[in-house]
Short mmCIF file of C-alpha atoms in Angstrom, two decimals:
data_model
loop_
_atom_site.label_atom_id
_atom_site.label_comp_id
_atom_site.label_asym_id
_atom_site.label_seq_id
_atom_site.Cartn_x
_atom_site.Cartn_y
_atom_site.Cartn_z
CA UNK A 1 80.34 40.00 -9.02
CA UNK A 2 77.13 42.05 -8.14
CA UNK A 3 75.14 41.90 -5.18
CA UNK A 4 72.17 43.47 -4.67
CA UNK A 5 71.05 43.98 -1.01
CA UNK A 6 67.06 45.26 0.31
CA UNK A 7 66.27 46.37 3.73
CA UNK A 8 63.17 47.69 5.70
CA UNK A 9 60.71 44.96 5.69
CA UNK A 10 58.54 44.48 8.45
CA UNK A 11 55.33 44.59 10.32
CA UNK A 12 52.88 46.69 9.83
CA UNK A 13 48.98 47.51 10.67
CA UNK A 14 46.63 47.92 7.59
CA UNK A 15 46.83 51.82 6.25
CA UNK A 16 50.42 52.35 7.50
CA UNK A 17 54.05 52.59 5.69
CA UNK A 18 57.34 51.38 5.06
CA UNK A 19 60.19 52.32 3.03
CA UNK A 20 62.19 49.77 1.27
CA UNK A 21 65.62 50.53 0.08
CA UNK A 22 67.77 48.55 -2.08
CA UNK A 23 71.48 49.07 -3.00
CA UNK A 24 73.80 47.51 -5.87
CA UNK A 25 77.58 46.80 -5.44
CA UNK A 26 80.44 45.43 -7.07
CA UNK A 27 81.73 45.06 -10.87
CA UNK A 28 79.06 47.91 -12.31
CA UNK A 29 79.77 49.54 -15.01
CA UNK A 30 76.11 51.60 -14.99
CA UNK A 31 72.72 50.31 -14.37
CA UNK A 32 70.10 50.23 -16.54
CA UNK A 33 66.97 49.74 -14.71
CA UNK A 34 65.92 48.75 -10.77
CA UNK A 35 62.82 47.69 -9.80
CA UNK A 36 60.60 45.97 -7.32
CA UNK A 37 58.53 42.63 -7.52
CA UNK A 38 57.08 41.22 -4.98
CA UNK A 39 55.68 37.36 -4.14
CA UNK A 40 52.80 36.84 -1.93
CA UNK A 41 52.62 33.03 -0.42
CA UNK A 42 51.13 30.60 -3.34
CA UNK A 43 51.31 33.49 -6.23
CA UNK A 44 53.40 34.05 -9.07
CA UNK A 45 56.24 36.86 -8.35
CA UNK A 46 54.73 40.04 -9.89
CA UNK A 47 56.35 43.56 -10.97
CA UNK A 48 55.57 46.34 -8.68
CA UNK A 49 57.49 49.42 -9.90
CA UNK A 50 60.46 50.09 -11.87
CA UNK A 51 62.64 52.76 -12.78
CA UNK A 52 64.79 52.85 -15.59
CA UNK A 53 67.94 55.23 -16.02
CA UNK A 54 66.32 58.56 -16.96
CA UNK A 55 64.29 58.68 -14.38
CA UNK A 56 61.18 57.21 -15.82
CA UNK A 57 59.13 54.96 -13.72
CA UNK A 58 56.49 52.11 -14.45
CA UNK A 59 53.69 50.56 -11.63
CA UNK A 60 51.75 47.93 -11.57
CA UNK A 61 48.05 48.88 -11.28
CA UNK A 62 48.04 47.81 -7.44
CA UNK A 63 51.29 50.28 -6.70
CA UNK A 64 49.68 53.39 -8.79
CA UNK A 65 49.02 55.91 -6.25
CA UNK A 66 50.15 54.38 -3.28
CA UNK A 67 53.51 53.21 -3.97
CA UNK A 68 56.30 55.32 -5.05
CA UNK A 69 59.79 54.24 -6.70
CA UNK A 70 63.08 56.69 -6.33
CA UNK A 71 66.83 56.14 -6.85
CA UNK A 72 68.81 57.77 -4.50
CA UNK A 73 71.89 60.43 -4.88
CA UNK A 74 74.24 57.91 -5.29
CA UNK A 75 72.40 56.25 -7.84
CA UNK A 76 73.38 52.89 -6.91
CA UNK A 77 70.42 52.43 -4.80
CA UNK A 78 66.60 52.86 -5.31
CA UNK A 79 63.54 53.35 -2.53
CA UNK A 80 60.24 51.92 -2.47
CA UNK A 81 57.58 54.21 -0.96
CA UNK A 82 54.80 52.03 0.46
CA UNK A 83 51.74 54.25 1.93
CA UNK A 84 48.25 53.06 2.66
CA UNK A 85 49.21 49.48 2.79
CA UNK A 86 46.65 46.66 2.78
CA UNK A 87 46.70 43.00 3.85
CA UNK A 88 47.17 41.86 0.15
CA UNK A 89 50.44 43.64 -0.05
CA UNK A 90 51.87 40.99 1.86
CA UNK A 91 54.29 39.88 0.06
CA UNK A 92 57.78 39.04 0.31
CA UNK A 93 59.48 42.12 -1.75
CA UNK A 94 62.37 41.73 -4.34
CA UNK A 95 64.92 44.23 -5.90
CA UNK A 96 65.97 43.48 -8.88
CA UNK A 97 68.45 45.35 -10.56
CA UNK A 98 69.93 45.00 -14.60
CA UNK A 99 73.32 46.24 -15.17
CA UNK A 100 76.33 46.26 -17.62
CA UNK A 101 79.26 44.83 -16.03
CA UNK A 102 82.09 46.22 -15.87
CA UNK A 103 84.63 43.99 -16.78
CA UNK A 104 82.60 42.25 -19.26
CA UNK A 105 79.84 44.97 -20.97
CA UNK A 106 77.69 42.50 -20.77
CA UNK A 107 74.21 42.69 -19.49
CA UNK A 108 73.41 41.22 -15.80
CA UNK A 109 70.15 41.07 -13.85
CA UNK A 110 70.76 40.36 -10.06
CA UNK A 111 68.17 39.32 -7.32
CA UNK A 112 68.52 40.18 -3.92
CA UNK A 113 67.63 38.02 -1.04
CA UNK A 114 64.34 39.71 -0.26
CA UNK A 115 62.96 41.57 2.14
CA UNK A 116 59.53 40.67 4.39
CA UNK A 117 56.17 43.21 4.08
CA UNK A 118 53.49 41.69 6.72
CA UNK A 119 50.69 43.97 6.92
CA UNK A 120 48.36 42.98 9.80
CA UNK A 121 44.30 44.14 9.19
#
């Protein structure tokens, strides 16, 4: 099993930030990629930033600039970075994480639960 678990939702006024963190446990033999989505009430869920193994690190054209995706020392976890946040970033935000198991080699992709972004104008 692999569970993914996000924290640091919340409330927030229009031009402020939050930081989002995300961690990965369990059978995990190495992780390929983490990422964000997001899903705002009546849209489709949408990519916001990923981050693949190496380091390198795609955005959607709403995150360039403002958002900013990091995996932390431990490498099981990655950050989200939300500055100058904007009513339409309200959304409820997703980690998503694709690994090799451990026991199997085979490739997973976990969900976690999600985590709440209300931004208030």
């Amino acid at each position: 099993q692999v569970q993914v678990v996000e924290s640091g939702g919340g409330l927030v006024q229009t031009g402020g930030s939050l930081r989002l963190s995300c961690a990965a446990s369990g059978s995990i033999f190495s992780i390929n990629t983490m990422a964000w989505y997001r899903q705002a009430p009546g849209k489709r869920r949408e990519l916001v930033a990923l981050i693949y193994s190496d380091g390198t690190t795609n955005y959607a054209d709403s995150a360039k600039g403002r958002f900013s995706i990091s995996r932390g020392n431990a490498n099981n976890t990655v950050y989200l970075q939300l500055n100058s946040l904007k009513p339409e970033d309200t959304a409820v935000y997703y980690c998503n994480v694709d690994v090799i198991h451990l026991h199997t080699h085979n490739y997973v992709e976990v969900w976690g639960q999600g985590t709440l972004v209300t931004v208030s104008s």
